Tab-separated table of C-alpha atoms in Angstrom:
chain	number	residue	atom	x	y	z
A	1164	UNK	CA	76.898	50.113	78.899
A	1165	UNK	CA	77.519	50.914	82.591
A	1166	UNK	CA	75.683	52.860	84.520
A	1167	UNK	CA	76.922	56.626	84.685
A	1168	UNK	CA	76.976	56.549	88.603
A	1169	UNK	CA	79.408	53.615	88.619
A	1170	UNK	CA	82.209	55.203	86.838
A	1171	UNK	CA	83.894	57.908	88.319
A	1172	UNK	CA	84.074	60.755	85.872
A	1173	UNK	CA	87.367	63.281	86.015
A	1174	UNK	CA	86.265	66.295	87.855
A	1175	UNK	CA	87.541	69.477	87.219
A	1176	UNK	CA	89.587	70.622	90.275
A	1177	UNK	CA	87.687	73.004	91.768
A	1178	UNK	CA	84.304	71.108	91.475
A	1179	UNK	CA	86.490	68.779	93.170
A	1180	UNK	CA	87.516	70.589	95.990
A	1181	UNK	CA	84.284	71.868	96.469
A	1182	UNK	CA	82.328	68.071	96.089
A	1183	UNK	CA	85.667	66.746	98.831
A	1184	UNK	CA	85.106	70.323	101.492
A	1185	UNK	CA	80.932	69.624	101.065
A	1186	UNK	CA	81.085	65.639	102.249
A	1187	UNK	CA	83.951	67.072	104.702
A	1188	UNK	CA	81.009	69.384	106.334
A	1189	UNK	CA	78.603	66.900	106.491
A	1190	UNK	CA	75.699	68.243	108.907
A	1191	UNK	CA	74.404	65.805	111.653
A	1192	UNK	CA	71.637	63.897	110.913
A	1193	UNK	CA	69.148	65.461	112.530
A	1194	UNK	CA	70.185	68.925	111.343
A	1195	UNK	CA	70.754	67.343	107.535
A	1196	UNK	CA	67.498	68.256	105.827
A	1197	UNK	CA	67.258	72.118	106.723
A	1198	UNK	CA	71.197	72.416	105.647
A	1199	UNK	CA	70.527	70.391	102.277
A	1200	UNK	CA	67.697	72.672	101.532
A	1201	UNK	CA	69.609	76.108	102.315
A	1202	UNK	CA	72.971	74.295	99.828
A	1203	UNK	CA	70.505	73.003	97.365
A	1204	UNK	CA	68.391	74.370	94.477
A	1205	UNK	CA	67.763	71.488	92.592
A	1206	UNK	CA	64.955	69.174	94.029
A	1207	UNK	CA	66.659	65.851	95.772
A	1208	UNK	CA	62.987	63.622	95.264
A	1209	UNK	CA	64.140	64.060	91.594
A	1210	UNK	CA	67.786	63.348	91.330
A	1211	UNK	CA	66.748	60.317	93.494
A	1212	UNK	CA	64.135	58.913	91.324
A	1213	UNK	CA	66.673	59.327	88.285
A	1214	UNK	CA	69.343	57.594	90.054
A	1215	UNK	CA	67.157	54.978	90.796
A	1216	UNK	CA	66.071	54.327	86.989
A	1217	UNK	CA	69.497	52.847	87.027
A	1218	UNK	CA	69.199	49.048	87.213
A	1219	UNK	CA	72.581	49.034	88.408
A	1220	UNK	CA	71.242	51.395	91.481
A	1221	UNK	CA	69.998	49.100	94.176
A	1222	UNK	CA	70.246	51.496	97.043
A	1223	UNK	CA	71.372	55.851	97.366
A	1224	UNK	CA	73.399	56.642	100.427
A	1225	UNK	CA	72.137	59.957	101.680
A	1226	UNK	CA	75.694	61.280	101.141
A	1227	UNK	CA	75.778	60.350	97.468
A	1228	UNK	CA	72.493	61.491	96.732
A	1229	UNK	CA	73.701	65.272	98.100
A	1230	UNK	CA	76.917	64.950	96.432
A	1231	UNK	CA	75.400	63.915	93.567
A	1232	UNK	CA	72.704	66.649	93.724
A	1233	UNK	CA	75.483	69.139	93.993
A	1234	UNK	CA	77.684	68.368	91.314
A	1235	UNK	CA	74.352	68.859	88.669
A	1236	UNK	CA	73.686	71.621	90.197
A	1237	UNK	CA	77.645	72.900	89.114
A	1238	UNK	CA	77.617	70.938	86.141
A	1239	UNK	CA	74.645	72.947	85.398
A	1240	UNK	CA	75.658	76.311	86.174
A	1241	UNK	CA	79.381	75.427	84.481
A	1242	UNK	CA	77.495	74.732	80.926
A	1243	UNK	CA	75.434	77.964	81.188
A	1244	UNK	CA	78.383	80.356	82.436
A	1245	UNK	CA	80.169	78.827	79.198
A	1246	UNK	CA	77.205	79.203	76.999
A	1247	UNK	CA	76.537	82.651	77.928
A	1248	UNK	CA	80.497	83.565	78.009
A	1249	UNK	CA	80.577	81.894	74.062
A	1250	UNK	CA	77.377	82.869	73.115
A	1251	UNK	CA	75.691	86.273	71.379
A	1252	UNK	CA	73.822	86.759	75.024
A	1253	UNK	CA	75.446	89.303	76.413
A	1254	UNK	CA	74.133	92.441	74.165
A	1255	UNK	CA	71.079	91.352	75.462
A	1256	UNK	CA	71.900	89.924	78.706
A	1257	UNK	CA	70.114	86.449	77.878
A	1258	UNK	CA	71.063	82.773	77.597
A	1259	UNK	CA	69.255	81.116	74.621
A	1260	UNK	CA	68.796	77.553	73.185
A	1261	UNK	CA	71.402	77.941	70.407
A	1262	UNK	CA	74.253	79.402	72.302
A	1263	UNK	CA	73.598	75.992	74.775
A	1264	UNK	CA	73.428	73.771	71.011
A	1265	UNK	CA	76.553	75.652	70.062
A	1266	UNK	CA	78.676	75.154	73.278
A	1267	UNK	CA	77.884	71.647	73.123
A	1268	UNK	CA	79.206	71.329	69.594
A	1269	UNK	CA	81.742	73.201	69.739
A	1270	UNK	CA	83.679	72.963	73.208
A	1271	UNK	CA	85.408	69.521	73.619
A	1272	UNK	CA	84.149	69.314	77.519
A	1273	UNK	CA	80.399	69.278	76.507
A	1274	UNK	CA	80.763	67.660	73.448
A	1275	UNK	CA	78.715	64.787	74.753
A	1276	UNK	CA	75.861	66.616	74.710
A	1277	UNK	CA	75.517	67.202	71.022
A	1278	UNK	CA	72.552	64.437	70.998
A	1279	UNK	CA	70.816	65.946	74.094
A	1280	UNK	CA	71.701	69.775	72.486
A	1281	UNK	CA	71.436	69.671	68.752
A	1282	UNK	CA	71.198	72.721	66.844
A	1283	UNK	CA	67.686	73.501	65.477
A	1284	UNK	CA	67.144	73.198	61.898
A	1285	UNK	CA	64.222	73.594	60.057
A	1286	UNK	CA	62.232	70.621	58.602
A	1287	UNK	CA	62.286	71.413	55.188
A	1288	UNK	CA	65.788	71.289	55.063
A	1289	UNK	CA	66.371	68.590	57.618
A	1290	UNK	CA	64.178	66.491	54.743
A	1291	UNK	CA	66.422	67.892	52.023
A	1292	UNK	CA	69.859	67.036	53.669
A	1293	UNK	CA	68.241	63.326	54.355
A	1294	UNK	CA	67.271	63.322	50.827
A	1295	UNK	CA	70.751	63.912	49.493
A	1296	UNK	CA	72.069	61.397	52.094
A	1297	UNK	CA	69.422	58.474	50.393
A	1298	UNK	CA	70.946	58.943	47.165
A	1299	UNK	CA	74.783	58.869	47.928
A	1300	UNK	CA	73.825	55.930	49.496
A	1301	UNK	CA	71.896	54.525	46.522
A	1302	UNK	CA	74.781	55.545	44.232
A	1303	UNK	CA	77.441	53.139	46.459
């Protein structure tokens, strides 16, 4: 399997143009960490220390890791516009668990997610559906 920040993923185009004008604007050096933190909600110490869980990841270019930071961040807010847009939310002005489950299974851009998002079930009938699954197998 290779590592997710190896391949290059296709990027909507305006998460595109926004990633291309952000590494375009690069702040100098010096003035780098008070501009990250004023473009930046998501905490950078933590997006580094999952990039580096990679063992493909030897070393994070400052650049990457803000890019990188970034595009969560609008991944992020993408999945929950969508969720909330799709989703039985907006009587009550509220984002909940299943409209995220039911984005993910049911829009072909998140559909990746369905193991990281599945829709809640209740045990008894988790147990009932793996029951019936045991003995179709045990028929074959």
């Amino acid at each position: 399997m290779t590592s997710p920040f190896k391949t290059i993923l296709e990027v909507p185009a305006d998460w595109r143009r926004v990633l291309m004008k952000m590494s375009q604007n690069t702040p100098d050096k010096d003035d780098q960490t008070s501009s990250t933190k004023k473009t930046i909600s998501l905490p950078i110490s933590r997006v580094r220390l999952i990039m580096k869980s990679s063992p493909d990841v030897s070393s994070i270019n400052q650049d990457a890791l803000f890019l990188t930071t970034k595009a969560t961040e609008l991944f992020v807010q993408h999945l929950a516009l969508s969720s909330f847009n799709n989703g039985s939310g907006k009587e009550t002005n509220s984002l909940s668990y299943s409209d995220l489950a039911n984005t993910a299974e049911e829009t072909e851009t998140f559909h990746f997610l369905t193991d990281i998002l599945p829709k809640k079930i209740l045990a008894r009938d988790y147990l009932k559906t793996l029951e019936q699954m045991q003995e179709e197998e045990g028929d074959f």
